[in-house]
PDB file of C-alpha atoms in Angstrom:
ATOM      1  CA  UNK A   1       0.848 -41.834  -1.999  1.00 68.00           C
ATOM      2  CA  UNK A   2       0.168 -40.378  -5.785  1.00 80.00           C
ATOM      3  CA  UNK A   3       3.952 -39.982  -5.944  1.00 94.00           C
ATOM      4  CA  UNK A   4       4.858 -36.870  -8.058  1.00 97.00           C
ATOM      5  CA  UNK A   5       2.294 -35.090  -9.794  1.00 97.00           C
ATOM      6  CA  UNK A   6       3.179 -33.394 -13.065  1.00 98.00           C
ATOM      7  CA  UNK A   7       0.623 -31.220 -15.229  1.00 97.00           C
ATOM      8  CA  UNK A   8       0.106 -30.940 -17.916  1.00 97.00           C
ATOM      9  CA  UNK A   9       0.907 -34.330 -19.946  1.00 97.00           C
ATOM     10  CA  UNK A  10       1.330 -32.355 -22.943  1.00 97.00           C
ATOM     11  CA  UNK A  11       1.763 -29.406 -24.317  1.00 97.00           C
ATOM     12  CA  UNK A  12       1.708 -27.881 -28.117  1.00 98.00           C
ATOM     13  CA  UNK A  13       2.680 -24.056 -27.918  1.00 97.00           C
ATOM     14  CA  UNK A  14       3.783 -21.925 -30.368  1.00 97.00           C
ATOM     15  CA  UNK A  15       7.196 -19.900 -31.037  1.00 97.00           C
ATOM     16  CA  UNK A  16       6.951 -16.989 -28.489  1.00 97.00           C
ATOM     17  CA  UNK A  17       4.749 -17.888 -26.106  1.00 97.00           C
ATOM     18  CA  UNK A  18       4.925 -18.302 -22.315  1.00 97.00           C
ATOM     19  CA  UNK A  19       4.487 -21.723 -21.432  1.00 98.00           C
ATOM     20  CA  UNK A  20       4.488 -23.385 -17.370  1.00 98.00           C
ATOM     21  CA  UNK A  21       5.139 -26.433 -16.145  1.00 98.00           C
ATOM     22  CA  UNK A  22       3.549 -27.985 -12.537  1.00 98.00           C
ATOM     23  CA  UNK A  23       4.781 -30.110 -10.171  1.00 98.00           C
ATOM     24  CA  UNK A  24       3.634 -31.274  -7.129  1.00 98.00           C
ATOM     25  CA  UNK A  25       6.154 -33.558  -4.795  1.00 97.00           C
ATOM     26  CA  UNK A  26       5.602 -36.120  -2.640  1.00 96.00           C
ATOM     27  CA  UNK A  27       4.465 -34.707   0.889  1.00 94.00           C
ATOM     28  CA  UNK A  28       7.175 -34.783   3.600  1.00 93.00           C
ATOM     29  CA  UNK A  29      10.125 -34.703   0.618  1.00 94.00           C
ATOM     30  CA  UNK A  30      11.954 -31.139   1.101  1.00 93.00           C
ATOM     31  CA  UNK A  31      14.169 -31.513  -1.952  1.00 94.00           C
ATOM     32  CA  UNK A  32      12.584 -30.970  -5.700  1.00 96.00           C
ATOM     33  CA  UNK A  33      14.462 -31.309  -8.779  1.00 96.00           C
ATOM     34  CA  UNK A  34      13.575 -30.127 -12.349  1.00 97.00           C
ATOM     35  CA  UNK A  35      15.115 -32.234 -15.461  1.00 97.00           C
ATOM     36  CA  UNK A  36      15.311 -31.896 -19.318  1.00 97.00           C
ATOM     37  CA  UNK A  37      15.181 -34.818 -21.312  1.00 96.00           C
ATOM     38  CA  UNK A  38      16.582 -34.504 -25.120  1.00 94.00           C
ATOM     39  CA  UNK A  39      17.496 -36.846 -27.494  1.00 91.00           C
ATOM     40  CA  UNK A  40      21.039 -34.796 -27.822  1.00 90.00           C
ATOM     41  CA  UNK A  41      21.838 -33.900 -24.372  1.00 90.00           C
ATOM     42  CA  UNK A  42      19.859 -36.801 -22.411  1.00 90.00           C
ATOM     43  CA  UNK A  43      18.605 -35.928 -18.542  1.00 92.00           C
ATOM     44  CA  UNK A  44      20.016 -32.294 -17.695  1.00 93.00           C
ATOM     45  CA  UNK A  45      19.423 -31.303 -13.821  1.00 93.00           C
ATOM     46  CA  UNK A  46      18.587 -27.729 -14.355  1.00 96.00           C
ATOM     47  CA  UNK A  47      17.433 -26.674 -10.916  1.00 96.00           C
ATOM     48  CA  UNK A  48      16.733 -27.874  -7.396  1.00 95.00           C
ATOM     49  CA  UNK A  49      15.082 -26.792  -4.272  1.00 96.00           C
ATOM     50  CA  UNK A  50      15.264 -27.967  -0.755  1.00 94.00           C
ATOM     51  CA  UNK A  51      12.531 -26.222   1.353  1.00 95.00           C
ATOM     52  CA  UNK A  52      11.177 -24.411  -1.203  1.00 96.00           C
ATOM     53  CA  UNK A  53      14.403 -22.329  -1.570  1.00 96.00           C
ATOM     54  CA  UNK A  54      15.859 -22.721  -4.789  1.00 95.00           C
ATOM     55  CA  UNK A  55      19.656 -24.303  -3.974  1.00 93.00           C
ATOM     56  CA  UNK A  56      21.410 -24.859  -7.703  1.00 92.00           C
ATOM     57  CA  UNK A  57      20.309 -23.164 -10.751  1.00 94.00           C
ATOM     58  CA  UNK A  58      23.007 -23.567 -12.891  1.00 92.00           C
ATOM     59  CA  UNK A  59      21.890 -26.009 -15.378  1.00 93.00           C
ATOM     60  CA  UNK A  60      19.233 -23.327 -16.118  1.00 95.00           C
ATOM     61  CA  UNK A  61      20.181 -22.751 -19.929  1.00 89.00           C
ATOM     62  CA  UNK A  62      19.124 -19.292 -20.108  1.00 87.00           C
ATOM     63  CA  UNK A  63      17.118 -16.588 -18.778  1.00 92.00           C
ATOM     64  CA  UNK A  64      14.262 -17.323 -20.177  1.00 96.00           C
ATOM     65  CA  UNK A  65      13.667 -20.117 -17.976  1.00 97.00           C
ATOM     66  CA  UNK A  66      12.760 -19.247 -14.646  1.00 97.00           C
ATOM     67  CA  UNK A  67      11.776 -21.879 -11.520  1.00 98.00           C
ATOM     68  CA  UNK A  68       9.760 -21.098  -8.393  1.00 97.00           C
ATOM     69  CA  UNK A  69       8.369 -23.156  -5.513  1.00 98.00           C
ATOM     70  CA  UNK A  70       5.645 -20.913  -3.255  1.00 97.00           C
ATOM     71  CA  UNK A  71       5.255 -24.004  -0.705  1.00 96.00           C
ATOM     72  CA  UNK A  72       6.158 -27.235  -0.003  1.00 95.00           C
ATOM     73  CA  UNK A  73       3.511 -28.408  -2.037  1.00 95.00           C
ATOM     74  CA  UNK A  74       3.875 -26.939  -5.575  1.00 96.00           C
ATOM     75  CA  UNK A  75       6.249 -25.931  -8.172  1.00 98.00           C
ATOM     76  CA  UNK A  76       6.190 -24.099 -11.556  1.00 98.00           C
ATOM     77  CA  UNK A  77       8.910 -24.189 -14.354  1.00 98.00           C
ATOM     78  CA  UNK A  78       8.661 -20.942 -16.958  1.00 98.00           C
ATOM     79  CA  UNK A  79       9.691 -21.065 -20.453  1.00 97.00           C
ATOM     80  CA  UNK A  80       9.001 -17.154 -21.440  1.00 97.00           C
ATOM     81  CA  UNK A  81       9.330 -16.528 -24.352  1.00 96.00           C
ATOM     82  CA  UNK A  82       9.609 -20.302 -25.915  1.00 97.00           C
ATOM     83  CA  UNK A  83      11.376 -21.314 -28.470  1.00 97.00           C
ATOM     84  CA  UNK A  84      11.022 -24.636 -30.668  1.00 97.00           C
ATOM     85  CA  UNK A  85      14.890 -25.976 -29.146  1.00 96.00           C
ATOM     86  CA  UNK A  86      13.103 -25.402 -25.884  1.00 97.00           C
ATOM     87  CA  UNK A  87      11.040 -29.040 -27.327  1.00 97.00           C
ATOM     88  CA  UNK A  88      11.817 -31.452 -24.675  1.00 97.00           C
ATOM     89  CA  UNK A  89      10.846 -33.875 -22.130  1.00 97.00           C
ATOM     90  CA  UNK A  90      10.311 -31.845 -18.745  1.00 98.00           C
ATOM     91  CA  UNK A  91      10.817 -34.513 -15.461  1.00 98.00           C
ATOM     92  CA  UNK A  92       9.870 -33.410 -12.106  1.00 98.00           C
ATOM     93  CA  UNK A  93      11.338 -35.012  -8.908  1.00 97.00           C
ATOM     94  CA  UNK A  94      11.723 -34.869  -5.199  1.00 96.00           C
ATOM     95  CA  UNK A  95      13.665 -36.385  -2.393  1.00 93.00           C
ATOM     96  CA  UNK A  96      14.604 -35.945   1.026  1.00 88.00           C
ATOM     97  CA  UNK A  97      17.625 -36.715   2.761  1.00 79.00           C
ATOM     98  CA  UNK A  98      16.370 -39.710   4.637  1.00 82.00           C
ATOM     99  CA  UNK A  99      15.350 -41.741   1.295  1.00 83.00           C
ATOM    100  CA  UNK A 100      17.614 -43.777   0.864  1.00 82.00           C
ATOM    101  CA  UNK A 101      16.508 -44.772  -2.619  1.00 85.00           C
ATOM    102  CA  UNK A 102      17.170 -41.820  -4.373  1.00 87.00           C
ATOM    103  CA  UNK A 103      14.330 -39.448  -6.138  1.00 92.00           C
ATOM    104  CA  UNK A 104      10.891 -40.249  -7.057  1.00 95.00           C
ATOM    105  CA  UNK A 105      10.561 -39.242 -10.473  1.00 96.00           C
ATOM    106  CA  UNK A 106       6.884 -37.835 -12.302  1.00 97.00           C
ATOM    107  CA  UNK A 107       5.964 -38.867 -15.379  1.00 96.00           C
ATOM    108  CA  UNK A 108       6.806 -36.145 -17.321  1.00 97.00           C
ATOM    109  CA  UNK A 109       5.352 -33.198 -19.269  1.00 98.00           C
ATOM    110  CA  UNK A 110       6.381 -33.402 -22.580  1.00 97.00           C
ATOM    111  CA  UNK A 111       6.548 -29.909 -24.831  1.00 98.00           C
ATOM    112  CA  UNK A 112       6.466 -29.226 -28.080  1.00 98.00           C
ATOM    113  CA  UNK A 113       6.778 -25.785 -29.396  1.00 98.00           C
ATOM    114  CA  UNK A 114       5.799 -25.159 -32.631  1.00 97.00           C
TER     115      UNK A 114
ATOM    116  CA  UNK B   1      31.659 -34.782  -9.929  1.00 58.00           C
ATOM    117  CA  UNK B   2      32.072 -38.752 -10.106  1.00 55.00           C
ATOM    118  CA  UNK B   3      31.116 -39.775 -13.698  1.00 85.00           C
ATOM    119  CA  UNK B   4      30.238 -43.034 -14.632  1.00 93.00           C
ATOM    120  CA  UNK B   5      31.108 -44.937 -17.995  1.00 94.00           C
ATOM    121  CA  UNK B   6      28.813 -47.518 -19.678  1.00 96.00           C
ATOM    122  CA  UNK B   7      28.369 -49.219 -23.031  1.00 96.00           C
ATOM    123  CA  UNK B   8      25.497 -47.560 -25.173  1.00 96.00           C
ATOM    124  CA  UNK B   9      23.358 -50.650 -25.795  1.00 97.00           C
ATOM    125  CA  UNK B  10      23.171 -54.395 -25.158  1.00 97.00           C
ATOM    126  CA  UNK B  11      21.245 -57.030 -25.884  1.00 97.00           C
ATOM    127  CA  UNK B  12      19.624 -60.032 -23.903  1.00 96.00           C
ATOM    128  CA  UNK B  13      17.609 -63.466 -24.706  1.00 97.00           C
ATOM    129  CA  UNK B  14      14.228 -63.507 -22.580  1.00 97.00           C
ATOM    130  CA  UNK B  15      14.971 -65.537 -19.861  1.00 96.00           C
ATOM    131  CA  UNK B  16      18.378 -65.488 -19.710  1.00 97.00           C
ATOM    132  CA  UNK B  17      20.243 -62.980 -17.002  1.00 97.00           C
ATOM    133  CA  UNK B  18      21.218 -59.228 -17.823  1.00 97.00           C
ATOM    134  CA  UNK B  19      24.452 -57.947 -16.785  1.00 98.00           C
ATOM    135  CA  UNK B  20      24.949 -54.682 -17.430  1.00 98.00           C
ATOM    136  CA  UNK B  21      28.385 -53.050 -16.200  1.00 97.00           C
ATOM    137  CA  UNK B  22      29.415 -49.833 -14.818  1.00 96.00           C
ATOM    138  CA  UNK B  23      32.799 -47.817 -14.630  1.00 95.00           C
ATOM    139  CA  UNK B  24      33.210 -45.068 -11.703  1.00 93.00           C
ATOM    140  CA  UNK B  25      36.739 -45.210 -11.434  1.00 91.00           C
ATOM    141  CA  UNK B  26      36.044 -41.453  -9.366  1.00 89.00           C
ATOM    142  CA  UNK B  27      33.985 -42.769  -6.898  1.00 90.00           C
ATOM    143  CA  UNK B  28      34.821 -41.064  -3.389  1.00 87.00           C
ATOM    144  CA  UNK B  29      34.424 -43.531  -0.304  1.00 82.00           C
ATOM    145  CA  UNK B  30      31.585 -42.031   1.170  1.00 85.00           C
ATOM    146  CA  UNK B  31      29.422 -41.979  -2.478  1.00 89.00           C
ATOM    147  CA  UNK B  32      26.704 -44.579  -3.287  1.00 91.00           C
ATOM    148  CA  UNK B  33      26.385 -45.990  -6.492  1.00 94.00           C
ATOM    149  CA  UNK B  34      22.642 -45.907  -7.715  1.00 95.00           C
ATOM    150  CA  UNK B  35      21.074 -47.948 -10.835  1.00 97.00           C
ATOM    151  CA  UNK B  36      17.522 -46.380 -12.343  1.00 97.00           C
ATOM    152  CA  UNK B  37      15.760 -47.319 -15.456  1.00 97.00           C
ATOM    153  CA  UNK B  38      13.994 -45.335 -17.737  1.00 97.00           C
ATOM    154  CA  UNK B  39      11.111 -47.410 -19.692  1.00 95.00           C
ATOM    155  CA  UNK B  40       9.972 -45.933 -23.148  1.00 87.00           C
ATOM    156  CA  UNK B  41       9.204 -41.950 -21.863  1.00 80.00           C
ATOM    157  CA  UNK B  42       8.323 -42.665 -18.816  1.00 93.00           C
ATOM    158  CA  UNK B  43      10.221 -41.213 -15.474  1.00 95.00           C
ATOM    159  CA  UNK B  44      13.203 -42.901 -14.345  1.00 96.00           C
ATOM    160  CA  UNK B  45      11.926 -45.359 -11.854  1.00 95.00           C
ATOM    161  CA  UNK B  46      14.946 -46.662  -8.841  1.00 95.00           C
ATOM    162  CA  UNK B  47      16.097 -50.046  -9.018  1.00 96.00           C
ATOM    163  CA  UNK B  48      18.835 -50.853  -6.518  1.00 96.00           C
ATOM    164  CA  UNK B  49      21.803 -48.786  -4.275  1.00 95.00           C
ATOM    165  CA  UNK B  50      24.556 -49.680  -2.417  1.00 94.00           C
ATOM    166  CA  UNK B  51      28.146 -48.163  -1.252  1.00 92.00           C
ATOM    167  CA  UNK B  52      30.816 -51.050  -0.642  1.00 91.00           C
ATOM    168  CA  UNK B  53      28.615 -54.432   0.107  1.00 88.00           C
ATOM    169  CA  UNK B  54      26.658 -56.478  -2.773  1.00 94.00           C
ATOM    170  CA  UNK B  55      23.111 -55.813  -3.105  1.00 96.00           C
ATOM    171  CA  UNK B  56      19.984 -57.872  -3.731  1.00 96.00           C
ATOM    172  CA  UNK B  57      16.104 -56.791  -3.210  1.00 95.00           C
ATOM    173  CA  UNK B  58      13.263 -57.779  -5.488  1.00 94.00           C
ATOM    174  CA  UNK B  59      13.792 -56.064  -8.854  1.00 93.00           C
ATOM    175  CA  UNK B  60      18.435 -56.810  -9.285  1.00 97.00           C
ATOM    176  CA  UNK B  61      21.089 -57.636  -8.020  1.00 97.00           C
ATOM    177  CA  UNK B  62      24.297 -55.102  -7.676  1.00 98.00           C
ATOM    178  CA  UNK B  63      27.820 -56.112  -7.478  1.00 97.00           C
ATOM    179  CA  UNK B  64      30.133 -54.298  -6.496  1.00 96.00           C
ATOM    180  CA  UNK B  65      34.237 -54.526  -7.034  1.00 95.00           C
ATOM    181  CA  UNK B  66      36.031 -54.684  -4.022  1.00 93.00           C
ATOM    182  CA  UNK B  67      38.255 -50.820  -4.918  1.00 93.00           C
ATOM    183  CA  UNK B  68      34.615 -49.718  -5.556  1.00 93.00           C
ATOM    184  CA  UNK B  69      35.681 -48.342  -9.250  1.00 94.00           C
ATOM    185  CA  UNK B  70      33.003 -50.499 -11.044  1.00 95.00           C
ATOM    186  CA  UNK B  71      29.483 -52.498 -10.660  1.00 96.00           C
ATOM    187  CA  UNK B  72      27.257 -54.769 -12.318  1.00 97.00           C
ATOM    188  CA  UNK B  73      23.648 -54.553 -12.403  1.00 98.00           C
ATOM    189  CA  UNK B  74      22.294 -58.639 -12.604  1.00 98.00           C
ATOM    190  CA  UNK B  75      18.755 -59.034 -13.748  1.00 97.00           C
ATOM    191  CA  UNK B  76      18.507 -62.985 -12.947  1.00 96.00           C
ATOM    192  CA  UNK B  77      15.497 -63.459 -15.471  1.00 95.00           C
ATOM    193  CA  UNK B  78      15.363 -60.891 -17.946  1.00 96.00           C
ATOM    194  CA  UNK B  79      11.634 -60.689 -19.669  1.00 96.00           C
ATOM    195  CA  UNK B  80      10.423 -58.113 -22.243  1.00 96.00           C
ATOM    196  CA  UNK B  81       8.926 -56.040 -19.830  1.00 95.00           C
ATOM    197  CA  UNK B  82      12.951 -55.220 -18.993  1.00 97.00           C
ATOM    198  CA  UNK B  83      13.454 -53.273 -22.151  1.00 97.00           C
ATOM    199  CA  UNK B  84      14.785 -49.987 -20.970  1.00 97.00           C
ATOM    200  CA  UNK B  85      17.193 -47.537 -20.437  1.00 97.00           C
ATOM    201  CA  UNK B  86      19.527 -48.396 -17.606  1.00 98.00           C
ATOM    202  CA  UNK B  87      21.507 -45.352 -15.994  1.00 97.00           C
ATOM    203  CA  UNK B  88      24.214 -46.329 -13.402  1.00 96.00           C
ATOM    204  CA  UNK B  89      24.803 -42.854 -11.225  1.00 94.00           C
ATOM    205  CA  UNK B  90      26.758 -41.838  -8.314  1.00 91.00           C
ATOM    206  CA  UNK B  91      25.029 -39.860  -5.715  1.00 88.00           C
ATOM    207  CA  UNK B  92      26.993 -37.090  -5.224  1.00 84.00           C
ATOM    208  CA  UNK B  93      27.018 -34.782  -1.935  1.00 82.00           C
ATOM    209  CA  UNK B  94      24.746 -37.728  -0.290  1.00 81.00           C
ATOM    210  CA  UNK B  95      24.458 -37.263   3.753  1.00 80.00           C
ATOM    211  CA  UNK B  96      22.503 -37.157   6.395  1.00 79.00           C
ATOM    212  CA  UNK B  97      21.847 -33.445   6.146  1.00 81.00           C
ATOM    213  CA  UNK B  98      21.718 -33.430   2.283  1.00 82.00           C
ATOM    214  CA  UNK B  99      20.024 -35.522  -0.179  1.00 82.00           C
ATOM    215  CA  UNK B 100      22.956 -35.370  -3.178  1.00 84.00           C
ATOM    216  CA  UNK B 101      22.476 -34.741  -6.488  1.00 85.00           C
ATOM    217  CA  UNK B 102      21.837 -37.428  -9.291  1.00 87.00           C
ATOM    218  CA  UNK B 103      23.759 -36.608 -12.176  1.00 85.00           C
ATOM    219  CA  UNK B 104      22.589 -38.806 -15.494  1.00 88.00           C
ATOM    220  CA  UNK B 105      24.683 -39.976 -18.244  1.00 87.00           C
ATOM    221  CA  UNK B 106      23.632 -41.641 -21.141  1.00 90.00           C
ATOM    222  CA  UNK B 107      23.076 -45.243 -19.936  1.00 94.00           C
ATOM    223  CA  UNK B 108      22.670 -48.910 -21.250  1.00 97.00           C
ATOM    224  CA  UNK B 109      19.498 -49.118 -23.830  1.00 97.00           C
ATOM    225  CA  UNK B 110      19.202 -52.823 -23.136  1.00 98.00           C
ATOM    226  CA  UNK B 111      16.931 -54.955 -25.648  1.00 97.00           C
ATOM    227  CA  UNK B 112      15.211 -58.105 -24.165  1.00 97.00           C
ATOM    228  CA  UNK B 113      14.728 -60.199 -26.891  1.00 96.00           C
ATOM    229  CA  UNK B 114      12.211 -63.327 -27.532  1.00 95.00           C
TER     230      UNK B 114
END
């Protein structure tokens, strides 16, 4: 297995601009989680889906962040408009209930908005 | 939720074993405790679970007191390679039917040093 996917690596945007983050879990995990990683604030849950239904948005810090999962297979994290405080770490993961070991973390996409 | 409580940073001599404790004086019976490390940027990559019973498996060992309100995390032969964030978590909402939330704190930066 790949494990989970995240695109892209990096990304430089500027003040205002719609940026989106990808994520593809590991096949046969229902659950998907999206983090925030910040020197300040360390690893924020912002939102999770289990079966492509989003279940807990409330770490969501504002409305111009916005999540969405179309399938099993694929998810997208909006930043419209960004802004530079919106400079983070972004950390995709899934999970099902029958693993045991927790989530299975991506590598990250980290953002930089300029 | 159960928080956990842990000392910012500690150090270690290469070679020598890495405890690292853990307060979760919250914990509910039914809640696993969970240990992940985070190295440099990378995601946060599982190490080791367990709920009441002392654990062992290739990467740590996790002890667990007997009222369940703290653990230690034992790496037997710390090497440079350890150098990492370590978060100790409780798995909240975990169950057959529902895969829990991880909720991060700030963790243990632990230095492995020559």
């Amino acid at each position: 297995d790949a494990g989970v996917i995240q695109s892209p690596r990096h990304e430089v945007t500027e003040m205002g601009q719609e940026v989106t983050l990808r994520c593809k879990p590991i096949s046969g995990h229902d659950y998907l989680f999206w983090y925030r990683q910040t020197m300040m604030r360390g690893l924020e849950l912002l939102i999770y889906f289990n079966n492509n239904v989003p279940i807990d948005d409330s770490g969501m810090p504002e409305d111009r962040f916005s999540a969405k999962m179309p399938n099993a297979s694929f998810s997208t994290l909006k930043i419209q408009p960004s802004e530079p405080r919106d400079s983070a770490v972004y950390f995709c993961a899934s999970s099902s209930n029958r693993e045991i070991r927790g989530y299975t973390f991506g590598s990250g996409t980290r953002l930089t908005v300029v | 939720d159960a928080k956990t409580t842990q000392p910012p940073s500690m150090d270690c001599a290469e070679g020598r074993a890495a405890n690292l404790p853990c307060n979760h004086s919250t914990i509910s019976g039914n809640e696993y405790v969970y240990w992940y490390r985070q190295i440099h940027s990378q995601g946060p990559q599982y190490i080791i679970h367990g709920l009441k019973n002392n654990e062992t498996n290739e990467m740590a060992s996790l002890i667990i007191t007997e009222d369940r309100k703290s653990s230690t995390l034992i790496l037997p032969h710390a090497t440079l390679r350890d150098t990492a964030v370590y978060y100790c978590i409780v798995r909240v909402g975990y169950s057959s039917s529902n895969t829990g939330k991880l909720i991060f704190g700030q963790g243990t930066t632990l230095q492995v040093k020559p």
